[in-house]
XYZ file of C-alpha atoms in Angstrom:
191
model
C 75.228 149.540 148.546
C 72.558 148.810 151.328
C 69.095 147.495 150.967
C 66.430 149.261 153.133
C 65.065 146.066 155.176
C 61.478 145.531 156.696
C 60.410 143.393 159.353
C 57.447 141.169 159.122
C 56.249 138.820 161.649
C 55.386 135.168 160.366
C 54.329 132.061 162.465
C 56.805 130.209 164.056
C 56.402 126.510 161.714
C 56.066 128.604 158.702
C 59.581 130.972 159.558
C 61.238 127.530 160.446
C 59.726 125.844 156.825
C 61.040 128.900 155.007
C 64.771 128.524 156.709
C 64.607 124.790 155.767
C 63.557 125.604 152.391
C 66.480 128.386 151.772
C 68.679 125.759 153.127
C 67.667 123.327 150.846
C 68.499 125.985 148.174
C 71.373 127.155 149.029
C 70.145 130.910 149.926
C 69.712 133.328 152.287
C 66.287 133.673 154.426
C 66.027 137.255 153.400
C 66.165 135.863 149.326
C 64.105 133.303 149.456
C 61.308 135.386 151.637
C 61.929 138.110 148.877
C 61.771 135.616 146.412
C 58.063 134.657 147.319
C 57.045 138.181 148.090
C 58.314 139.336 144.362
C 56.079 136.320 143.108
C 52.763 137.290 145.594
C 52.979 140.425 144.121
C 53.502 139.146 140.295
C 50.073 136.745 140.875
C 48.260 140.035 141.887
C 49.135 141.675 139.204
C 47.188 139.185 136.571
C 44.403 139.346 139.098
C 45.371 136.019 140.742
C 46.475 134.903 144.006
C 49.603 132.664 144.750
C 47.629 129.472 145.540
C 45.780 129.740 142.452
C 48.850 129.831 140.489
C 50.432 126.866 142.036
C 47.142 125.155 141.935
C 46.893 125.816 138.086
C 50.420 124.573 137.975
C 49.604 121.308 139.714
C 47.201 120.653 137.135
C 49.180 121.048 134.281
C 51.009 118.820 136.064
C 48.843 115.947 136.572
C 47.771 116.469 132.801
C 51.050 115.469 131.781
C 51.376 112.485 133.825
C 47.638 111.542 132.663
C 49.304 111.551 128.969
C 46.971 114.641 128.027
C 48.394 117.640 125.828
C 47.191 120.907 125.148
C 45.965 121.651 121.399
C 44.089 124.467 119.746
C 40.484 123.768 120.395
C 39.202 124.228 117.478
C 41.943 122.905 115.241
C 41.203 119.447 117.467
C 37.332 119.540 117.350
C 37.903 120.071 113.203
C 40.117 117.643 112.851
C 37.959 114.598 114.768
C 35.587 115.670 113.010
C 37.014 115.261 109.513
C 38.506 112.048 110.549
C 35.155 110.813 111.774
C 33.565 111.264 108.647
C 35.859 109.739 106.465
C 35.896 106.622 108.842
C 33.443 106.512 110.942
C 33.369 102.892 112.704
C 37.921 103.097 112.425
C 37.669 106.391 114.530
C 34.969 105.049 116.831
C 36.575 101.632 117.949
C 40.002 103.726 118.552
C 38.028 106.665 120.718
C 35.816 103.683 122.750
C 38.985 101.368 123.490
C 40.586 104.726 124.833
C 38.271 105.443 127.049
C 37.979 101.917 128.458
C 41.844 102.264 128.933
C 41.478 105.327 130.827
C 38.341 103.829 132.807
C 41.113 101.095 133.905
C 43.466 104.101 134.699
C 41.400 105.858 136.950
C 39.723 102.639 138.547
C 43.353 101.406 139.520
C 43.991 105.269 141.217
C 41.138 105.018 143.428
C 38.411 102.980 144.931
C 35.680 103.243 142.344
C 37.989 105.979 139.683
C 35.060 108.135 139.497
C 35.739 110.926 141.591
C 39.438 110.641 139.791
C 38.312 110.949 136.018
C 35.836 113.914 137.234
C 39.082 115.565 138.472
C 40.889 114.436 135.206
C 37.888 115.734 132.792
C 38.765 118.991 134.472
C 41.469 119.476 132.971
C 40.653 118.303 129.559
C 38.071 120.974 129.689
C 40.061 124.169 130.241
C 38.821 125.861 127.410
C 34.896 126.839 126.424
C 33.679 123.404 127.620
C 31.922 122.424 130.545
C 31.948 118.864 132.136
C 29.826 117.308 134.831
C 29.375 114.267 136.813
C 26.178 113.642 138.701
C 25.920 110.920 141.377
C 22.067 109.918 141.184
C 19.806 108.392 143.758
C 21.157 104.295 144.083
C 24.123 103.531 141.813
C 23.318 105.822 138.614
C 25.725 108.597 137.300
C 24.526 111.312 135.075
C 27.328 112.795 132.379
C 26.734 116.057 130.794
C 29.190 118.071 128.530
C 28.196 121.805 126.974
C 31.043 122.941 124.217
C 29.637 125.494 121.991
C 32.422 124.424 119.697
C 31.896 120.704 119.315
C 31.625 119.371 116.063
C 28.664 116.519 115.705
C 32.076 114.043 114.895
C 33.442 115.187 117.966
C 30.303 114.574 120.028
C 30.066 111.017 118.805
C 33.389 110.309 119.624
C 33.859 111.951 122.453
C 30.873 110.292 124.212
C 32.014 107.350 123.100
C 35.299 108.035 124.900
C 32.955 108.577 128.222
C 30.953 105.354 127.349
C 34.050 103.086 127.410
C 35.334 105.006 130.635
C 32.194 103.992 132.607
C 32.024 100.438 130.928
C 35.661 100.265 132.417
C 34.098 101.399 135.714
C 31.262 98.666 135.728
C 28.272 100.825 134.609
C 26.174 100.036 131.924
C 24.908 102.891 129.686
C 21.531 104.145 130.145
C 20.225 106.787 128.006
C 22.427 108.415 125.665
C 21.409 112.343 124.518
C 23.732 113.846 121.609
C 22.880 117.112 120.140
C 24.559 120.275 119.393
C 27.326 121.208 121.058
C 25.792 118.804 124.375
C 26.483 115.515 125.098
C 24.539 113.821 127.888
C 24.419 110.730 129.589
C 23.064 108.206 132.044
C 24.976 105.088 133.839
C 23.842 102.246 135.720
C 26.421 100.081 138.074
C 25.723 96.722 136.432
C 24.828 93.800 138.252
């Protein structure tokens, strides 16, 4: 049984990366082209393109090496919540030491660990949330997260989380602005 076959033309470094790569696999040029094709096509079929799909990928992927996991939001934001109000100051030390751990994390990635937890906050805010980091005029940052589902536990907390980040970082806090479902705040380099 014959296949029909279909020439395409490619550029040259690409056709060479793709005959390493099939080598690498033990396959054939014509599967591993095929291969890719099959999976183009897939992506475009949930409306996405191939390099968004690996890109989604590679953030899962740096989630899991950043110790995050994936929860049901709500279920999460309910549970903080009820936890929060049956010890406040317990759950408060435990969210603020976390985020000063993290805030050593990120400052040991990178030169200041800024740009890195903005990256990282990304991808702890896949689902309704939305996260921002504002470089202001001399050494200020402004915070701001919107969740429509936050609990007013998991607002404390979770700013708390961002205070000891950016206390990690070398920034004093501000202004601090907690209401519902909106978190924002101001940071100062100290010194």
């Amino acid at each position: 049984m014959s296949t029909q076959r279909k020439m395409m033309a490619a550029d040259a470094k690409l056709a060479n990366k793709i005959v390493e790569l099939a080598k690498r696999r033990d396959s054939t040029v014509f599967k591993t082209v095929n291969d890719i094709l099959e999976e183009a096509l897939r992506a475009d079929q949930m409306g996405l393109s191939l390099s968004e799909v690996v890109d989604e990928r590679e953030t899962f992927e740096k989630a899991k090496k950043m110790g995050f996991t994936f929860t049901i939001e709500k279920l999460l934001y309910d549970v903080v919540d009820l936890a929060y109000s049956k010890n406040k100051k317990g759950i408060s030390e435990m969210w603020l030491d976390t985020g000063r751990w993290y805030g050593k994390y990120f400052s040991n990635r990178s030169n200041d660990g800024i740009d890195t937890f903005a990256e990282a906050m990304d991808l702890m805010t896949i689902g309704n949330s939305v996260f921002n980091i504002e470089k202001t005029r001399g050494d200020g940052i402004r915070v701001s997260c919107v969740g429509e589902s936050f609990t007013p536990g998991f607002i404390e907390v979770y700013s708390l989380f961002m205070e000891g980040v950016f206390e990690a970082f070398g920034m004093n806090l501000e202004e601090k602005e907690n209401s519902e479902g909106i978190i924002r705040l101001r940071f100062k380099r100290s010194g």
